[in-house]
Short mmCIF file of C-alpha atoms in Angstrom, two decimals:
data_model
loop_
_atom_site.label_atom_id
_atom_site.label_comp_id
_atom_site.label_asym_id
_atom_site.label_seq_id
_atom_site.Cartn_x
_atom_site.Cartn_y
_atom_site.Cartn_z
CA UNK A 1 16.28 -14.16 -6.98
CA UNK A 2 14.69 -16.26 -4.50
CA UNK A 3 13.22 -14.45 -1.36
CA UNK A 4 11.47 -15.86 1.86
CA UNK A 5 9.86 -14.13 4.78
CA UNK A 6 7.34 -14.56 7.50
CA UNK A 7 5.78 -12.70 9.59
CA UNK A 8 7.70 -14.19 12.49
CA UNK A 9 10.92 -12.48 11.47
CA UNK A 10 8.83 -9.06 12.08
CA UNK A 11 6.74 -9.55 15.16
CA UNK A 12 3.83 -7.43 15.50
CA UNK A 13 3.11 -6.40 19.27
CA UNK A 14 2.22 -3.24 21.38
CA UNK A 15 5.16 -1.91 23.68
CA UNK A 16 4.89 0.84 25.72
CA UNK A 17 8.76 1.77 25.22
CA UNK A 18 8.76 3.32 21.25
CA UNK A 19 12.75 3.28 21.89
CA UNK A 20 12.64 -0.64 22.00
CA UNK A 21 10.52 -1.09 19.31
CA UNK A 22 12.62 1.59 17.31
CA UNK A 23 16.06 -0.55 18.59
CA UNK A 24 14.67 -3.49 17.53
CA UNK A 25 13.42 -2.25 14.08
CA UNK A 26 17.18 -0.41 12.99
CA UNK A 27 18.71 -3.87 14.33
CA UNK A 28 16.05 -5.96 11.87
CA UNK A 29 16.64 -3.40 9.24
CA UNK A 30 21.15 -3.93 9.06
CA UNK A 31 19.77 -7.83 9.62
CA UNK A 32 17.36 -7.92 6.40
CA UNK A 33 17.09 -5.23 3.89
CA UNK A 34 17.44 -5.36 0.16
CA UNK A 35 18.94 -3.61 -2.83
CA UNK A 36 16.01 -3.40 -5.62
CA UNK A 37 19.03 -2.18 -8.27
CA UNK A 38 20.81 -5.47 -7.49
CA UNK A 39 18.13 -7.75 -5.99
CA UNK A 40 15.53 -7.88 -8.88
CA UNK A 41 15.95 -8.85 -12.73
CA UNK A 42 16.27 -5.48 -14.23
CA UNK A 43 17.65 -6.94 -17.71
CA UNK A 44 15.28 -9.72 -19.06
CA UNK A 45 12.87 -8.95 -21.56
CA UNK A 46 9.18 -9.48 -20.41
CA UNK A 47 7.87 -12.43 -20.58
CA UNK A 48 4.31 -11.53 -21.52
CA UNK A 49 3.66 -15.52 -20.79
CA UNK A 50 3.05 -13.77 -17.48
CA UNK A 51 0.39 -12.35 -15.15
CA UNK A 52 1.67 -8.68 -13.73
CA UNK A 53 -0.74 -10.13 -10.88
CA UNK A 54 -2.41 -12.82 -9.52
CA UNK A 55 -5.51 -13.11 -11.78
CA UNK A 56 -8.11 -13.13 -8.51
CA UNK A 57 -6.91 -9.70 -7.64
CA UNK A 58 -7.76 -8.46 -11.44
CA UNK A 59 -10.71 -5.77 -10.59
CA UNK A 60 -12.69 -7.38 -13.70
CA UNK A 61 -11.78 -11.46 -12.38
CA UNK A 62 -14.68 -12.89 -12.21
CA UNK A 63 -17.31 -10.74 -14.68
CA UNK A 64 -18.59 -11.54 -17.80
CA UNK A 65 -16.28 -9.15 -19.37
CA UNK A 66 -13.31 -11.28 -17.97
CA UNK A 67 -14.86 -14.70 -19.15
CA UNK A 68 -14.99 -12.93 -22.87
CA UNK A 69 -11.41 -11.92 -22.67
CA UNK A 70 -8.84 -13.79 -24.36
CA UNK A 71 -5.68 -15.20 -22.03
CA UNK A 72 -3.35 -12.45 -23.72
CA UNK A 73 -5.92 -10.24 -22.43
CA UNK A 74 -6.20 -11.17 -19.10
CA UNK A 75 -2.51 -10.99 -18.54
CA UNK A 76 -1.84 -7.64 -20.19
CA UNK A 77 -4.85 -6.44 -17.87
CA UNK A 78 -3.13 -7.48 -14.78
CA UNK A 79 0.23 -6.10 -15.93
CA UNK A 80 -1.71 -2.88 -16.40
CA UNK A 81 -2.92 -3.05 -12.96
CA UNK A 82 -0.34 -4.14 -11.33
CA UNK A 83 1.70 -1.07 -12.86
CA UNK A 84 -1.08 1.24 -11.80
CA UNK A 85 -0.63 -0.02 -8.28
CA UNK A 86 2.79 0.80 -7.90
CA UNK A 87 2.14 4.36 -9.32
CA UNK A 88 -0.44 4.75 -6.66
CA UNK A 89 2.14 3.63 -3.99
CA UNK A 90 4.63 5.92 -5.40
CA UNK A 91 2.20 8.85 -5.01
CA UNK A 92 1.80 7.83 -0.96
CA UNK A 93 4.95 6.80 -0.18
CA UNK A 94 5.90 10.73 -1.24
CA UNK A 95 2.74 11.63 0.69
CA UNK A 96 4.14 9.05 3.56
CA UNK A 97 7.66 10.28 3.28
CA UNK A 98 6.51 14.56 4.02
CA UNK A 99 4.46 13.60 7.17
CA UNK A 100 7.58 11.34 8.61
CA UNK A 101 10.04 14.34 8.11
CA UNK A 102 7.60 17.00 9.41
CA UNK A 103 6.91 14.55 12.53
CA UNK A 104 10.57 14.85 13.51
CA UNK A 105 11.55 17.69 12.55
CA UNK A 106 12.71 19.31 16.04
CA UNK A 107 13.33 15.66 17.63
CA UNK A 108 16.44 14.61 18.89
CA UNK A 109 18.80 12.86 16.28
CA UNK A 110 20.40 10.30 18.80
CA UNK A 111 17.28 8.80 19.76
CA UNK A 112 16.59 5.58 18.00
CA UNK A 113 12.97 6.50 16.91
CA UNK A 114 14.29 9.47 14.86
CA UNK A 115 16.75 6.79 13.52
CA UNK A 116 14.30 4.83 12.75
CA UNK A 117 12.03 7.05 10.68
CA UNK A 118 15.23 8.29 8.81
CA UNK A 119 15.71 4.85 7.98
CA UNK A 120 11.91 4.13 6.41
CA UNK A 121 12.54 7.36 4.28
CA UNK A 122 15.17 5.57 3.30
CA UNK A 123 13.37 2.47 2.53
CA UNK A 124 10.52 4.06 0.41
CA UNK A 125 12.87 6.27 -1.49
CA UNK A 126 14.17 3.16 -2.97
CA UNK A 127 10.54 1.43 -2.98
CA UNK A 128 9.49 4.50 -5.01
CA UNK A 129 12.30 3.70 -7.52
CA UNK A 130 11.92 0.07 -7.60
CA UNK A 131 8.26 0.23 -8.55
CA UNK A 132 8.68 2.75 -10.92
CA UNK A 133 11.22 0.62 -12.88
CA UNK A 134 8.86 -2.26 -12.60
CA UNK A 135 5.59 -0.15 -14.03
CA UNK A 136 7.96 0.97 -17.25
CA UNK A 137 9.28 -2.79 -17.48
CA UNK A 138 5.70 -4.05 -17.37
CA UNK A 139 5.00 -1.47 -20.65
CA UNK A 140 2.79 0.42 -18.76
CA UNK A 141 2.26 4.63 -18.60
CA UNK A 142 3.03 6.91 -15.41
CA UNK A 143 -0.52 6.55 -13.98
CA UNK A 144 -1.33 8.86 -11.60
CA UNK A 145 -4.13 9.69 -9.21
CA UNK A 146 -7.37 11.60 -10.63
CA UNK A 147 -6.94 15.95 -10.00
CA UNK A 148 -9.09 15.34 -7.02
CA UNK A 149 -7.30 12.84 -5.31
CA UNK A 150 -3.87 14.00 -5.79
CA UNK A 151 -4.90 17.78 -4.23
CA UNK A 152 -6.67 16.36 -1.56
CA UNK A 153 -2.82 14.28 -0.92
CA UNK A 154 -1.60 17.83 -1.02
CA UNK A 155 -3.79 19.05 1.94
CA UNK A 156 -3.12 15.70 3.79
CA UNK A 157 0.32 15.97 3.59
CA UNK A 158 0.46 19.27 5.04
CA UNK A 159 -2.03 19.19 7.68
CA UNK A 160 -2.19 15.44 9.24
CA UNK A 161 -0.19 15.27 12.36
CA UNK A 162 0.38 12.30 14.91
CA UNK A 163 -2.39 9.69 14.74
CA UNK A 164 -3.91 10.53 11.79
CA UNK A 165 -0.87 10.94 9.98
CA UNK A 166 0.88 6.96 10.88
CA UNK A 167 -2.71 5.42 10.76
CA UNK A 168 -3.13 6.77 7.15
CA UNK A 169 0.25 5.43 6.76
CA UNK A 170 -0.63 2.08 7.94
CA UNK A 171 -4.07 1.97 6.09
CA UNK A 172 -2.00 2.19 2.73
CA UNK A 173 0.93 -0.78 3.63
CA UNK A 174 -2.56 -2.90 4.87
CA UNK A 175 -3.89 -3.03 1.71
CA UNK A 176 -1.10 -3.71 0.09
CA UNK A 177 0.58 -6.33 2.21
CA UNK A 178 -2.05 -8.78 1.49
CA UNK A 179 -2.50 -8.24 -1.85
CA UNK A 180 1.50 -8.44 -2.45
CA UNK A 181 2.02 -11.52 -0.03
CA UNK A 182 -0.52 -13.10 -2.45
CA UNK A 183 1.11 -12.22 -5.89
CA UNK A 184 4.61 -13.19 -4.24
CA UNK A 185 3.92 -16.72 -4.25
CA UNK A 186 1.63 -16.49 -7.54
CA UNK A 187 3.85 -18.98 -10.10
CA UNK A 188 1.52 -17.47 -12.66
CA UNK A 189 3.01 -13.55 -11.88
CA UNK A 190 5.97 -12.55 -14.15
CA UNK A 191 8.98 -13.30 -11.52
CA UNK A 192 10.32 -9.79 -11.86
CA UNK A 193 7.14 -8.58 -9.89
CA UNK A 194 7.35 -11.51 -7.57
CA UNK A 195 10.74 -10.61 -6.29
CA UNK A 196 9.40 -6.26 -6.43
CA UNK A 197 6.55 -7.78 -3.99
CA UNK A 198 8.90 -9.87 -1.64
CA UNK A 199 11.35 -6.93 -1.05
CA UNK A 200 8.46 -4.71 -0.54
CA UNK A 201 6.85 -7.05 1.91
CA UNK A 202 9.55 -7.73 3.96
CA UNK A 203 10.44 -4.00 4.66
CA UNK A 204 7.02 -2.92 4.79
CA UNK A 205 6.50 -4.95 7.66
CA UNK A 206 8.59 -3.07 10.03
CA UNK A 207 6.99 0.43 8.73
CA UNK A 208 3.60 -1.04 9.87
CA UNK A 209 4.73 -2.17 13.57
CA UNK A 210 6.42 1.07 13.92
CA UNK A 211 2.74 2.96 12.08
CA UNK A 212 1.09 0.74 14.73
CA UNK A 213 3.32 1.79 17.57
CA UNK A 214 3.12 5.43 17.07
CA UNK A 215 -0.67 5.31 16.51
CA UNK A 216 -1.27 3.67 19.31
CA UNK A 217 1.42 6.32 20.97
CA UNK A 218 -0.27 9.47 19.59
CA UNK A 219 -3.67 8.52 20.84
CA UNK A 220 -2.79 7.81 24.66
CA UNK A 221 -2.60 12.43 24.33
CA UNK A 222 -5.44 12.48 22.11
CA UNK A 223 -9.02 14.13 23.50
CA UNK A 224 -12.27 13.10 22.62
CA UNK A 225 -13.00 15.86 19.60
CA UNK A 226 -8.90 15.66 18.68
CA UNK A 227 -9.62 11.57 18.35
CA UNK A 228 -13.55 11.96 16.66
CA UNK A 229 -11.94 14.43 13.97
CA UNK A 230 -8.89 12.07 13.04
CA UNK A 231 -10.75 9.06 12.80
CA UNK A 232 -12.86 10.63 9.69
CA UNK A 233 -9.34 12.10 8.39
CA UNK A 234 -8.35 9.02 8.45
CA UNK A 235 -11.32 7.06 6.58
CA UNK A 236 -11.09 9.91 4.10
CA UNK A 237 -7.91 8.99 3.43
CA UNK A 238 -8.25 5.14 3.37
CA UNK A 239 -10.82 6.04 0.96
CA UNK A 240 -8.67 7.39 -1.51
CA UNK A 241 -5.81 5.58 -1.55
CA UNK A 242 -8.03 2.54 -2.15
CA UNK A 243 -10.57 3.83 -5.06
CA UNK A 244 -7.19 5.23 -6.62
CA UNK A 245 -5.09 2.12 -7.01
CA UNK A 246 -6.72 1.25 -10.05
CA UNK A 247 -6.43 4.07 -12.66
CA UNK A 248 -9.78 3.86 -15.17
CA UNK A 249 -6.74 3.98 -18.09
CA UNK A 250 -5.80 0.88 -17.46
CA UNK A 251 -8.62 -1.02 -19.08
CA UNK A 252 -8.16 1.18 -22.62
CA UNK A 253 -4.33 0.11 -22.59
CA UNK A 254 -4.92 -3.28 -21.51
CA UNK A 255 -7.14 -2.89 -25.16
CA UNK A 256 -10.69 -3.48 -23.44
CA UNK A 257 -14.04 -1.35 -23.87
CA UNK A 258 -12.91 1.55 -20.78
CA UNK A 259 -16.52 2.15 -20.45
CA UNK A 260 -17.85 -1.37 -20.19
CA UNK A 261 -14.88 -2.26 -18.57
CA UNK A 262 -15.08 0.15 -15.59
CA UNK A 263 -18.94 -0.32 -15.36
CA UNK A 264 -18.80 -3.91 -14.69
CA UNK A 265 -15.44 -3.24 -11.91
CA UNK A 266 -17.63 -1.15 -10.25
CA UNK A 267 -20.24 -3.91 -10.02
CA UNK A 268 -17.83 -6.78 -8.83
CA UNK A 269 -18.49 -8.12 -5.38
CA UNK A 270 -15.78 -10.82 -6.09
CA UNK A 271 -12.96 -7.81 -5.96
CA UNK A 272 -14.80 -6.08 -3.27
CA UNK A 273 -14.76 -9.46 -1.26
CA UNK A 274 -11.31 -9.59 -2.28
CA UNK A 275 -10.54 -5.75 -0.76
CA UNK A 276 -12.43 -6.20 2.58
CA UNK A 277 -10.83 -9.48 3.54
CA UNK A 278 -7.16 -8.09 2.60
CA UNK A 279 -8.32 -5.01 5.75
CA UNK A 280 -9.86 -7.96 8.37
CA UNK A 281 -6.85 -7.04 10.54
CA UNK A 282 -6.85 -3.27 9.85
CA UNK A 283 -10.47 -2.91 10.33
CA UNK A 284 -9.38 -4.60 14.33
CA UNK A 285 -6.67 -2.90 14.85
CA UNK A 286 -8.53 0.40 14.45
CA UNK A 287 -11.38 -0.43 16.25
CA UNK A 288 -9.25 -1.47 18.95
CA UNK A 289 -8.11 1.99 19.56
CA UNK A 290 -11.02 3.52 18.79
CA UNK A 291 -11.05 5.03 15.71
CA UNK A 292 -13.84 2.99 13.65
CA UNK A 293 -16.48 5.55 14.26
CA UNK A 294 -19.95 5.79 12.92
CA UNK A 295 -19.36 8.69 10.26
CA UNK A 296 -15.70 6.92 9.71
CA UNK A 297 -17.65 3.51 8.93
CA UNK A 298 -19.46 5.66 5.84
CA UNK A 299 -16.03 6.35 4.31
CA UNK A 300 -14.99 2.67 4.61
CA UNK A 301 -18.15 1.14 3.30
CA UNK A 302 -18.23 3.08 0.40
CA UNK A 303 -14.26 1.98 -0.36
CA UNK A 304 -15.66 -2.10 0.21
CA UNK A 305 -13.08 -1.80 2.94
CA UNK A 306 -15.41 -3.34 5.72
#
């Protein structure tokens, strides 16, 4: 099925009344939200004619390893990829979902903000389930994080509160809004995913104007240390969502050399051109309130994110 959206239909401004933006967000949400269990193709074989994702966003397009691979090869990689990328986002939107609760907790019910974060539980509980039917679909395993990465989710999850805890938020629906916006229009990409992508688009974009809001809302009772300490929480974080979307497992089941394979993704400045220009408008919007500090910069260089 057929889905359009700009980003018209979701604007993105600052308000000083979070109740507005909340209003306006639960009223968008009854306007234009989507069933994944009735909305996307569940029941045609895959058509492995396809890309799982647009070819530029492969992490080996554009290496020598890539220009020795056969077209079957290519695609299966990006299938592999693409499924690894929805693990990944089913592993933060979990991560994503913990923080929301614990944030309002002890808030009042009948306010539209605690609405509204009900409401984006809601969405990513059925994101979580639409991309894992899309990895199995796409023949792909349950990748998951490295040991490392998924304990240090475990500590974020429990201790992040207010700024740090929506700006990581909004770090991980950055990345991949550009990235999906791109693979959404991609005639090459097996339409299944296209339709996964445009679903996940259009709802994410009201989880990252209310991320912005509350960012922006958390900081304005934020000190000096408070705001220093979050902003390298935060890198960390951006960090490993981003050097974790890719699981190294994808290149042995995509029937590559793992080894060579990860070697020469490690060495592509195409795909790290490809990562900082998808976080142009992150990198601004943190800056603009302050939380691209020096040590932060170090975590965000060494992710290609800036």
């Amino acid at each position: 099925m057929a889905l359009t959206t700009s980003r018209a239909q979701h604007p993105d401004h600052p308000s000083d009344d979070g109740v507005d933006v909340a209003r306006r967000l639960l009223d968008s949400s009854a306007q234009l939200s989507y069933d994944p269990l009735t909305e996307v193709d569940w029941d045609t074989p895959l058509d492995k004619d396809f890309h799982g994702a647009s070819p530029e966003w492969s992490t080996l397009y554009g290496t020598a390893y890539w220009d020795e691979m056969s077209d079957a090869q290519r695609k299966e990689l990006t299938r592999q990829e693409a499924a690894s990328v929805a693990c990944t986002g089913i592993w933060f939107e979990m991560i994503l979902q913990q923080m929301i609760l614990r944030d309002i907790y002890s808030k009042d019910p009948t306010d539209e903000t605690f609405q509204w974060a009900l409401t984006e539980i809601a969405d990513e509980c059925r994101h979580s389930i639409m991309f894992a039917r899309g990895a199995k679909k796409l023949g792909a395993p349950a990748y998951r994080p490295d040991r490392v990465a998924v304990e240090l989710g475990r500590l974020f999850k429990t201790t992040a509160f207010g700024e740090a805890a929506y700006a990581a938020i909004l770090v991980a629906e950055e990345v991949l809004d550009v990235m999906q916006r791109d693979w959404m229009r991609d005639e090459r990409v097996v339409p299944f995913v296209r339709t996964i992508n445009n679903i996940h688009v259009v709802e994410e974009s009201r989880h990252m104007m209310f991320a912005r809001e509350e960012t922006r809302k958390h900081l304005a009772r934020a000190g000096r240390v408070r705001r220093r300490i979050h902003a390298v929480m935060i890198a960390i974080a951006a960090y490993v969502i981003v050097t974790s979307m890719v699981n190294r497992k994808v290149y042995a089941n995509a029937g590559l050399d793992e080894k060579r394979a990860l070697r020469e993704a490690r060495a592509n400045e195409h795909h790290k051109s490809m990562v900082r220009a998808s976080c142009a408008g992150l990198m601004e919007f943190l800056s603009s309130v302050g939380l691209l500090t020096r040590p932060a910069l170090f975590f965000y260089k060494r992710a290609h994110l800036i």
